[in-house]
Coordinates of C-alpha atoms and ligand atoms in Angstrom, one line a residue:
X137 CA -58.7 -152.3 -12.8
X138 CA -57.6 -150.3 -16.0
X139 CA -54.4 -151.2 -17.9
X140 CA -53.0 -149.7 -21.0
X141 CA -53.9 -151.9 -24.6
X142 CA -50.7 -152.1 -26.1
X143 CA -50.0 -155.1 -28.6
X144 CA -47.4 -157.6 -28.0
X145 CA -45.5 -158.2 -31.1
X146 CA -45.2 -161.8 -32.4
X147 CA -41.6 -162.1 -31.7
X148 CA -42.3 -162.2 -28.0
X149 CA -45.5 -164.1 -27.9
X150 CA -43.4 -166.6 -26.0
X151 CA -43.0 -164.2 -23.2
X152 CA -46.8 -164.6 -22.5
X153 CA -47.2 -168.1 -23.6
X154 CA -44.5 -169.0 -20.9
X155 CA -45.5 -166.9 -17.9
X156 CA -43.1 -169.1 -15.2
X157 CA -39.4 -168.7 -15.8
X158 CA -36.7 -170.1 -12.9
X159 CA -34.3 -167.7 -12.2
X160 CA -30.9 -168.7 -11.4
X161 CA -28.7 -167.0 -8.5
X162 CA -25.5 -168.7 -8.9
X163 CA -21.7 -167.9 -8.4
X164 CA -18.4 -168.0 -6.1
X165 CA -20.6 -166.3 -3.3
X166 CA -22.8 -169.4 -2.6
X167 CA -19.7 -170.8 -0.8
X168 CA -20.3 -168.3 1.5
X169 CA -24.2 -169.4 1.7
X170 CA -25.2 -165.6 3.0
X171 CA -26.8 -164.3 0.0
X172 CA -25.2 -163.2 -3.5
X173 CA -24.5 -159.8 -2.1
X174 CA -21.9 -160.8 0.7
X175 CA -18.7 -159.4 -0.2
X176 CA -20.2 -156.1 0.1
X177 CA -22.8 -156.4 3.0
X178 CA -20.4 -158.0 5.0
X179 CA -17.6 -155.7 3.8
X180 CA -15.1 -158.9 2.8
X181 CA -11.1 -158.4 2.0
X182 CA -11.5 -158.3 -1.4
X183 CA -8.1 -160.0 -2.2
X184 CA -9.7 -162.6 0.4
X185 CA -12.7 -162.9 -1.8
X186 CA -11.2 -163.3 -5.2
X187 CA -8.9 -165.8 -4.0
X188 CA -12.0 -168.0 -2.3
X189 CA -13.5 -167.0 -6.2
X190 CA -10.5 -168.4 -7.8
X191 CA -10.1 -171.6 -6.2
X192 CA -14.2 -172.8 -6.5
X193 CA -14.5 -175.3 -8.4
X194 CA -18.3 -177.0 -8.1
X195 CA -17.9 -180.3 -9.2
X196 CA -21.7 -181.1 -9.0
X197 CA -22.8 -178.4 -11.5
X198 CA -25.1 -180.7 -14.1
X199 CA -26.6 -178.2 -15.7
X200 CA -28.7 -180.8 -17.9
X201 CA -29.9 -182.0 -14.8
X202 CA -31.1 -178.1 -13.7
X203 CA -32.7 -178.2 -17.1
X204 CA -34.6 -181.1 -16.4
X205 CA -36.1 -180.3 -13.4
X206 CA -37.0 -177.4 -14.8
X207 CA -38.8 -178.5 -17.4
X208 CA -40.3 -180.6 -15.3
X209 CA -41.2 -178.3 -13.2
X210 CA -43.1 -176.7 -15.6
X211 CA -41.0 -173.8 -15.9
X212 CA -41.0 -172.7 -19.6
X213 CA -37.7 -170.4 -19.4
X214 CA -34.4 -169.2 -17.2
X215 CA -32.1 -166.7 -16.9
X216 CA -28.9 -167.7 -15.1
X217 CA -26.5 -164.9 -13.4
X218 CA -23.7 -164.7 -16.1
X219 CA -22.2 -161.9 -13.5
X220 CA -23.3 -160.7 -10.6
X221 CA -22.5 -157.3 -8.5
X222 CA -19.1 -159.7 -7.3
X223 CA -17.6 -159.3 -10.9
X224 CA -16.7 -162.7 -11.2
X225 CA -17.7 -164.4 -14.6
X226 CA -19.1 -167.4 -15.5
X227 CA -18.2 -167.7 -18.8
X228 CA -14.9 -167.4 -20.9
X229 CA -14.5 -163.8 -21.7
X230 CA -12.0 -162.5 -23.3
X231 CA -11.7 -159.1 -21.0
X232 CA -10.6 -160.4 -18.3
X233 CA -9.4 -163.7 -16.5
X234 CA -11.9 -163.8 -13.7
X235 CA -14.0 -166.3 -14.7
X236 CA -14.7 -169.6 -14.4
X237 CA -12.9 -170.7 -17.6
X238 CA -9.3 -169.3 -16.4
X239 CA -10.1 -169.8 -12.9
X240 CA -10.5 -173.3 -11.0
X241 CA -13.0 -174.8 -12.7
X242 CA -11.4 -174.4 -16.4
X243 CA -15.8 -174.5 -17.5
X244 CA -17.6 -172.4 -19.3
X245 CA -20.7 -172.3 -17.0
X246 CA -22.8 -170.3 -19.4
X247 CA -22.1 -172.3 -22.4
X248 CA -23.3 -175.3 -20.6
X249 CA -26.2 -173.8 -18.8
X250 CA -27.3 -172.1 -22.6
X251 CA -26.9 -175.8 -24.5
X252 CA -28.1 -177.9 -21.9
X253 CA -31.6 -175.2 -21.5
X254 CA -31.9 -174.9 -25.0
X255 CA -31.7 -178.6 -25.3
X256 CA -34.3 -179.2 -22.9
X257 CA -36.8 -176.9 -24.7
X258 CA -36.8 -173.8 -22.5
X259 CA -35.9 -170.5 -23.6
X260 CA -32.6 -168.8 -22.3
X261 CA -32.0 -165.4 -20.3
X262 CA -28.9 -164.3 -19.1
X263 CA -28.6 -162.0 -16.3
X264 CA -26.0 -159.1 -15.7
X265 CA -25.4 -156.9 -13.3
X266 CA -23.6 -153.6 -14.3
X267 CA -22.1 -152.7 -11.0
X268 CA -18.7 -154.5 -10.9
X269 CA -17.9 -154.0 -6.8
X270 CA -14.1 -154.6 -7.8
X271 CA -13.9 -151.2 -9.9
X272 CA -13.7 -147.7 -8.4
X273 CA -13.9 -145.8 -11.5
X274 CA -17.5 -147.7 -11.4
X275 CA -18.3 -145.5 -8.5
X276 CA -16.1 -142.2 -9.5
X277 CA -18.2 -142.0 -12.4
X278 CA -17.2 -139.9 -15.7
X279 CA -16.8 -136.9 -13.7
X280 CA -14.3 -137.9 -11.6
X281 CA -12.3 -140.2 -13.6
X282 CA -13.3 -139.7 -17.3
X283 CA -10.5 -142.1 -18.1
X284 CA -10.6 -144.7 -15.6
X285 CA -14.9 -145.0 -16.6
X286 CA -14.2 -144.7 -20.2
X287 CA -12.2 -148.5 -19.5
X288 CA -15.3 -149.6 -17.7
X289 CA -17.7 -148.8 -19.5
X290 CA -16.1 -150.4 -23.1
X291 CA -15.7 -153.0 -20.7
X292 CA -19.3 -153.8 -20.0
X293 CA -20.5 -153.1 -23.1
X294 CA -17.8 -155.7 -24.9
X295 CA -18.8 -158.3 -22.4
X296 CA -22.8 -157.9 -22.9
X297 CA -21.5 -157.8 -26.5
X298 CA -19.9 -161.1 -26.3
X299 CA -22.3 -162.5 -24.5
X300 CA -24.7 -161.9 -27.2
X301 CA -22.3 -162.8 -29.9
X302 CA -21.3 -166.7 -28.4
X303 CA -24.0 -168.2 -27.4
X304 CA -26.2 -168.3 -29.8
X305 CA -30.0 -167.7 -29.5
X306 CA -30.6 -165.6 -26.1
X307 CA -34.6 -164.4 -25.7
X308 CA -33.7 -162.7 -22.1
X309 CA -31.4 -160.3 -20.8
X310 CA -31.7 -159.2 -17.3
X311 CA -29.5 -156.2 -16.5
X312 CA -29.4 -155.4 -12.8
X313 CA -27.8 -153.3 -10.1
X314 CA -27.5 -149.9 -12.3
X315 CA -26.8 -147.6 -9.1
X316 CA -24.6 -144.9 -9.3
X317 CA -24.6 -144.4 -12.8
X318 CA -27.7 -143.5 -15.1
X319 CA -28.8 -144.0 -18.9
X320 CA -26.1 -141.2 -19.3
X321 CA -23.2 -142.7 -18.3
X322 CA -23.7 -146.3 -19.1
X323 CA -25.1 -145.0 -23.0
X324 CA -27.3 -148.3 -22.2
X325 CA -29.8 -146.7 -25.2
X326 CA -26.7 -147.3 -28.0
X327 CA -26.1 -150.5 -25.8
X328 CA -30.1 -151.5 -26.2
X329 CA -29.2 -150.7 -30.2
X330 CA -26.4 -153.1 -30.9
X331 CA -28.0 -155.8 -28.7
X332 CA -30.9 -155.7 -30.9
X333 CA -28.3 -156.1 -34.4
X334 CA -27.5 -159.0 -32.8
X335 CA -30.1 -160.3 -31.1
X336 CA -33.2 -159.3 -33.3
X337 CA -35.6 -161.3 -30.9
X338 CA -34.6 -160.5 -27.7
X339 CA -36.6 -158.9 -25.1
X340 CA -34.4 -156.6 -22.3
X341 CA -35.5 -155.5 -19.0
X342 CA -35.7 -151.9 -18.0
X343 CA -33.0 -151.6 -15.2
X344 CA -30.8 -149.5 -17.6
X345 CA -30.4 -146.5 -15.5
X346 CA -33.1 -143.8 -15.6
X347 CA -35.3 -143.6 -12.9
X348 CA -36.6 -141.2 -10.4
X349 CA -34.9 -137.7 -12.2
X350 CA -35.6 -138.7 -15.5
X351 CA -38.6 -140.5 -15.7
X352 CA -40.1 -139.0 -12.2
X353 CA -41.7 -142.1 -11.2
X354 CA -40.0 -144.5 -9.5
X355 CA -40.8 -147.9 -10.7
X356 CA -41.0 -151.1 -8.2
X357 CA -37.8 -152.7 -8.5
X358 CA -35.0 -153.1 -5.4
X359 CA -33.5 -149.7 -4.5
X360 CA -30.7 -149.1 -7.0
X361 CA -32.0 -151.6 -9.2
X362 CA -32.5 -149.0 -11.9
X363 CA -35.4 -149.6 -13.2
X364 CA -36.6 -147.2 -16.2
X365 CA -40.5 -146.3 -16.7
X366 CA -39.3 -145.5 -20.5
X367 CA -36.5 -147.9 -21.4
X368 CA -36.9 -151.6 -21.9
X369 CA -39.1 -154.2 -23.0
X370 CA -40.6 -155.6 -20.1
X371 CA -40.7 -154.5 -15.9
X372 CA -38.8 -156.1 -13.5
X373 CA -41.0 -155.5 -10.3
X374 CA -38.7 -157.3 -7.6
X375 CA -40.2 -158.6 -4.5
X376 CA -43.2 -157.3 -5.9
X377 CA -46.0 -158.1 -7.8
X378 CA -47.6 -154.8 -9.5
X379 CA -48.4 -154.1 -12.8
X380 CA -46.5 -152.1 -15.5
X381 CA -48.6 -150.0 -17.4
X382 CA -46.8 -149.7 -20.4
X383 CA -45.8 -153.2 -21.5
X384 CA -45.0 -156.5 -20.5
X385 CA -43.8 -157.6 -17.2
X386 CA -42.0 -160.2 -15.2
X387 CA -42.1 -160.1 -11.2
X388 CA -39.3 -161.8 -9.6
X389 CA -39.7 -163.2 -6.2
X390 CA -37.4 -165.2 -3.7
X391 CA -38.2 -168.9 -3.0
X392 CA -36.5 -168.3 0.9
X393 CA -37.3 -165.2 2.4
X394 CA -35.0 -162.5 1.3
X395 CA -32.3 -164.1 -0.1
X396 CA -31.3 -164.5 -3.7
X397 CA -28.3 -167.0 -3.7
X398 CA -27.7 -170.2 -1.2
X399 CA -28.2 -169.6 2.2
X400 CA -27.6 -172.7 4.5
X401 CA -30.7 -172.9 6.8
X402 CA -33.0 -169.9 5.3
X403 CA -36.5 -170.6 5.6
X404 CA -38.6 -171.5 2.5
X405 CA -41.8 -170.8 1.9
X406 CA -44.4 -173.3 1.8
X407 CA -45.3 -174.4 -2.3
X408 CA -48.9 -172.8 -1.9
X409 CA -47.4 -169.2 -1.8
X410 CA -45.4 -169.7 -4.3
X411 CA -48.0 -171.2 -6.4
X412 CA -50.0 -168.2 -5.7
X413 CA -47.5 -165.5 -6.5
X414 CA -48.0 -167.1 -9.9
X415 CA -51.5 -167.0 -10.3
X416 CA -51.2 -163.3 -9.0
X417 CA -48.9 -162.6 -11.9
X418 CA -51.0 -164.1 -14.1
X419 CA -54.0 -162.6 -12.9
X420 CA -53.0 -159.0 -12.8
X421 CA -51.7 -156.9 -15.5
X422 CA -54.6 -156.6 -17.7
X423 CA -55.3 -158.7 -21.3
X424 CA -51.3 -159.7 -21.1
X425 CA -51.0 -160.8 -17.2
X426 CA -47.8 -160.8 -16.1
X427 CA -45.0 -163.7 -15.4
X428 CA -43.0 -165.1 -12.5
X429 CA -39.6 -165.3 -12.4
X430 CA -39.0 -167.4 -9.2
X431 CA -35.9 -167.7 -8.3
X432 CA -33.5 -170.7 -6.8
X433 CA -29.7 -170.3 -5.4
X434 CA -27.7 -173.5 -6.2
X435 CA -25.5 -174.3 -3.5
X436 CA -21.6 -173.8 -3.5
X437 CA -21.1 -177.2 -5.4
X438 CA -23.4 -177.0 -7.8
X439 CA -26.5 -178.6 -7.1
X440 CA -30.4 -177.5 -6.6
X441 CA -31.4 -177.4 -3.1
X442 CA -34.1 -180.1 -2.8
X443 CA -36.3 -178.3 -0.3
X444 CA -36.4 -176.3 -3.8
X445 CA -36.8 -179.3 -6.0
X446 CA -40.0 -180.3 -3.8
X447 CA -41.4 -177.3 -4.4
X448 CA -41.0 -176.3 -7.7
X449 CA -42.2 -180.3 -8.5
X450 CA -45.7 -180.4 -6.1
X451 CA -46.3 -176.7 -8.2
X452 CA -45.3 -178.6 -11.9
X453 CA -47.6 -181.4 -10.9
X454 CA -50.7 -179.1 -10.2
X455 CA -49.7 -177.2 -13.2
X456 CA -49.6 -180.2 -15.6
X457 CA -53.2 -180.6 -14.5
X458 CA -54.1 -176.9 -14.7
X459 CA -51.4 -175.4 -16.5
X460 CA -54.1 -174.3 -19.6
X461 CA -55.2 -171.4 -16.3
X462 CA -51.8 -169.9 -16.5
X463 CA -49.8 -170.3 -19.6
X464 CA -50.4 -167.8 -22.1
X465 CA -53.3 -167.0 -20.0
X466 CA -55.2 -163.9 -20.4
X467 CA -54.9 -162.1 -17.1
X468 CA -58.3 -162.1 -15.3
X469 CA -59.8 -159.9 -12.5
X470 CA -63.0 -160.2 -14.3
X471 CA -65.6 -160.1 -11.6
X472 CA -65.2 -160.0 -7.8
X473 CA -63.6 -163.0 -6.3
X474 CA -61.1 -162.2 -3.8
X475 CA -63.3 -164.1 -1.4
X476 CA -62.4 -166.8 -3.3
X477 CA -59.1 -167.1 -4.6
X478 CA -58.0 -165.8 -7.8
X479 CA -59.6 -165.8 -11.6
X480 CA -57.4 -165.8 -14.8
X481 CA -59.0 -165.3 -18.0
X482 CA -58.2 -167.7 -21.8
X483 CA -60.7 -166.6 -25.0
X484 CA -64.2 -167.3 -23.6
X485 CA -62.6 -169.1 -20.5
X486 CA -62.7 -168.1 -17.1
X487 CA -60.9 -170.0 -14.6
X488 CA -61.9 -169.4 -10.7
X489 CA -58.0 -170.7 -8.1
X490 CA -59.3 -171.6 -5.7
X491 CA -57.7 -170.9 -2.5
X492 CA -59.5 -172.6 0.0
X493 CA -62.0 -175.1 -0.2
X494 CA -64.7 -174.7 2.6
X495 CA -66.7 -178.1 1.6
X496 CA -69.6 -176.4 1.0
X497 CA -71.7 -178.2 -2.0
X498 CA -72.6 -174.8 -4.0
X499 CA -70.6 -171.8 -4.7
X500 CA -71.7 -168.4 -5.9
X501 CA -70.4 -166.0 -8.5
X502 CA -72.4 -163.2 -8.2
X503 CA -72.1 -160.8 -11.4
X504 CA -71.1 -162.2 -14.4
X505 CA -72.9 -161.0 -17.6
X506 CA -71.4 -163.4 -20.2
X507 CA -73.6 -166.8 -20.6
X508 CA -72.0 -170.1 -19.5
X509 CA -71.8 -172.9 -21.6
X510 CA -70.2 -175.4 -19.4
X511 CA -68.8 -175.4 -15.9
X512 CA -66.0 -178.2 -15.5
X513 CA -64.1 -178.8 -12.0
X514 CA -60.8 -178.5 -13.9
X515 CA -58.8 -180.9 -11.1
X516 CA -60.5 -183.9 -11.6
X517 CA -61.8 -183.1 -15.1
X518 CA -65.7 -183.7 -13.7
X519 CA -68.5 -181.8 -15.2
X520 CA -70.5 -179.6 -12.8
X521 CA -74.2 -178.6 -13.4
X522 CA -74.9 -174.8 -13.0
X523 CA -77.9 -172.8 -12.6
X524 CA -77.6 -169.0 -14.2
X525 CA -80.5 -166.3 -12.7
X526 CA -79.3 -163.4 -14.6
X527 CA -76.1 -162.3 -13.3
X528 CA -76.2 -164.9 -10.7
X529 CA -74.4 -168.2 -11.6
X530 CA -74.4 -171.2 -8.9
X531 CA -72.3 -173.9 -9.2
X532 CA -73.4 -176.9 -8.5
X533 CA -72.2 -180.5 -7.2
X534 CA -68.9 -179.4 -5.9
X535 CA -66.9 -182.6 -4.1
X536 CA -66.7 -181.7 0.2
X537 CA -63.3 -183.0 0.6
X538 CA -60.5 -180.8 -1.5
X539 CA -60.1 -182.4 -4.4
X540 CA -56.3 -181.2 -4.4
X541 CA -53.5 -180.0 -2.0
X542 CA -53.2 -176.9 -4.2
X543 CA -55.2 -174.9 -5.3
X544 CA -58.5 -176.9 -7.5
X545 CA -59.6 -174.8 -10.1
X546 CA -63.1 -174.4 -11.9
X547 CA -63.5 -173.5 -15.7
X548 CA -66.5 -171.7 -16.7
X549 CA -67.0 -171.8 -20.7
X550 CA -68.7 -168.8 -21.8
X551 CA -70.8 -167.6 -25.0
X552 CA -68.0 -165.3 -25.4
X553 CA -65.2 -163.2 -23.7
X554 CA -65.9 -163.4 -19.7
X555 CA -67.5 -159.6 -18.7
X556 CA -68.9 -158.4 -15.3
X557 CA -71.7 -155.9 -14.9
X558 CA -70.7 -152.7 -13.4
X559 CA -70.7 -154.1 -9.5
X560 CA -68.5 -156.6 -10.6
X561 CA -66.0 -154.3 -12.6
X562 CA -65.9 -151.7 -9.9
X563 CA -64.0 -153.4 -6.7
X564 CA -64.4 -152.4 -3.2
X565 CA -62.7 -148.7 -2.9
X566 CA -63.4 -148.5 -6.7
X567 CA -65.9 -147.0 -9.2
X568 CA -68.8 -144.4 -8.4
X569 CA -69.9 -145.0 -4.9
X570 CA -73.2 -143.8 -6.3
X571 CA -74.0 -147.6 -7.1
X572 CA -73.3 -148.2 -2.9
X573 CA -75.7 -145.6 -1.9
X574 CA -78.4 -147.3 -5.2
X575 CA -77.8 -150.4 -3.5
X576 CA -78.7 -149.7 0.4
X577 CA -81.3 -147.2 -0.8
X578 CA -83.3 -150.0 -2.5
X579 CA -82.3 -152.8 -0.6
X580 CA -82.6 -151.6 3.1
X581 CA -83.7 -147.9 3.2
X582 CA -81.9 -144.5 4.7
X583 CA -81.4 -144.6 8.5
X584 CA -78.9 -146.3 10.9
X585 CA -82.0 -148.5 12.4
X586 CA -82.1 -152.4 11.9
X587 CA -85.0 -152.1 9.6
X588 CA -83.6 -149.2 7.7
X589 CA -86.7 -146.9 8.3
X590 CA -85.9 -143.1 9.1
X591 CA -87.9 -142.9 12.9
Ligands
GLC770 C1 -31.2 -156.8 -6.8 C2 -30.1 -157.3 -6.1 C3 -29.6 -158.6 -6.5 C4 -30.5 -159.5 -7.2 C5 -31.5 -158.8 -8.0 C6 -32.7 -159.7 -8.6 O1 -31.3 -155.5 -7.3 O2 -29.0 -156.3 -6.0 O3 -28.8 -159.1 -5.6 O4 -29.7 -160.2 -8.1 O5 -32.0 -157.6 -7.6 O6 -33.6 -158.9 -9.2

């Protein structure tokens, strides 16, 4: 697997460092509990809606709690829907009264969420969607109403603006749901500019408009999402986990199945796949790896669902124990091993996730060129004894029953930076299929008989 060497500067070392951010879909639409997107899938009244938008007021909103858990969780950053495609606000702006501060529940949701985050330690994205479903001049576009879009766009940009102005410190800023407009239209490159005047540190994603006409590549992201292969700091591959070439990247991912805000009785998955969309992340994507932005939807009054909460704990508690295989891990993929599980990489570590544990005493790691030091069964914190023939090394010793719920993990301490020998490097559907043919040549012979032997 071949990924671009780009150097991450300093200032966002902490993107790496944190690979696992929560991502918060919250607003006047989890009342409704059918996803974030329901005035417009469901084609709502909209004077119905605002009026439902007006009068919520969730009294259970603890945002210190959220922060907690989090942190608990093992999450090392959010970002928190200051406004999503509904156009309702959670904080105080001053462009318009539909927000949370003028409306019911007289709170600034964003200040809170911001302190109480910061507080707890974690670093603070804010999310915003451009689409405002409420304005047509959105959807006429400069063309058609020059005047009308003019408003809207000085509108968007003063509230991103503020946003960036109030708050203090924000590392994140998640712009979403560009579709109809482009780069053009919303001038999100000046935008990008004066962001950074204010916000020397922060990283933005890359759903600022261009896509398929102007970069020619349609990047993974939802349909309309916007996502630019040239404009932003990091990818925002959504549902998704791939690797962007370019720079750094964050897949976000559903906790339910489709769903982004509350939906009473969606399905959840299970805490194993969720754990593993992490060590995917973190295994793809190169020397950087990639993050997880997993996402939660409050419910209507304020409060993290707990078939959530047990989740996101059971994966903080295995990552307490092997949290030194994913934060500010090095991406892996260095030998074969998707028999196995999943590898990440840190200095002269390599660390073998194990998905399954088949109770056998030995496993086998069949090309690794670097010599091992020490082998340790990470979970439990026992040493292992190895045997190393070459580029064979056995591990030794290993417990029959699980010795987790998750996923254990081994750490192999090398001389030096983890490397594979050519087999290893080139997967299956990979490389020069000259070494396939080398292989059954020497190993077996030419013909389609058992014993290999032309007759
Ligand atoms: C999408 C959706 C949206 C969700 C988001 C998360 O583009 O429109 O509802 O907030 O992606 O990435």
């Amino acid at each position: 697997m071949t990924t671009k060497m780009f150097t991450v500067p300093d200032k966002w070392k902490w993107f790496t460092e944190s690979r696992y951010g929560m991502f918060i879909h919250w607003g006047p639409y989890a009342q409704y509990a059918r996803g974030e997107q329901v005035l417009f899938r469901e084609h709502l009244d909209h004077g119905e809606y605002a009026k439902q938008a007006c009068d919520w007021n969730p009294e259970h909103y603890d945002p210190e709690l959220w922060a907690q858990t989090a942190k608990n969780a093992g999450f090392k950053y959010a970002c928190f829907t200051t406004r999503h495609h509904d156009g309702y606000c959670m904080w105080d702006s001053a462009y318009t009264d539909y927000s949370s501060a003028q409306q019911a529940p007289k709170r600034d949701f964003v200040r809170e969420y911001v302190d109480a985050f910061r507080k707890a330690g974690l670093r603070v994205g804010l999310y915003y969607s451009w689409i405002d479903w409420r304005l047509p001049a959105y959807f006429d576009g400069p063309e058609k109403d020059p005047e009308g879009w003019a408003k809207v766009k000085t509108y968007l940009h003063n509230q991103v603006k503020e946003l960036l102005t109030n708050y203090g410190q924000i590392d994140h800023f998640f712009f979403d749901g560009v579709w109809p407009r482009d780069a053009d239209d919303l001038d999100s490159v000046k935008l990008v500019e004066e962001m950074r005047k204010l916000q020397p540190g922060i990283m933005i994603n890359n759903r600022l408009g261009y896509s398929v006409e102007h970069d020619g590549v349609l990047a993974d992201g939802g349909i309309g999402a916007g996502d630019s292969d040239t404009l932003g700091d990091f990818g925002t591959p959504e549902h998704l986990i791939s690797v962007d070439q370019n720079r750094l990247w964050e897949s976000c991912q559903v906790t339910t199945w489709r769903l982004w805000s509350h939906v009473t009785g969606e399905r959840w998955r299970p805490a194993d796949y969720l754990l593993d969309m992490l060590c995917e992340s973190a295994e793809k994507g190169g020397e950087h790896g990639g993050n997880l932005l997993l996402n939660v939807g409050p419910t209507a009054d304020g409060q993290l669902p707990p078939e959530f909460v047990q989740r996101a704990m059971e994966i903080g508690r295995w990552l307490e124990v092997h949290g030194e295989a994913i934060y500010g891990s090095d991406g892996g993929s260095v030998t074969e091993f998707i028999t196995r599980g999943r590898q990440t990489t840190r200095g002269n570590n390599l660390y073998l996730i194990i998905r399954f544990w088949d109770g056998r005493p030995v496993m086998r790691l069949a090309d690794l060129t670097t010599r091992v030091k020490c082998v340790t069964l990470l979970t439990t914190g026992t040493q292992l004894d190895f045997e190393q023939n070459g580029e064979e090394l056995l591990i030794k010793g290993l417990p029959r029953e699980a010795p987790t719920r998750l996923f254990p993990v081994i750490r192999v301490e090398c001389e030096s930076k983890p490397a594979a020998n050519q087999w290893g490097k080139e997967r299956l559907w990979e490389g020069d299929p000259a070494r396939v043919a080398a292989w059954a040549r020497e190993q077996r012979g030419t013909s389609v008989f058992a014993d290999g032997k032309e007759r």
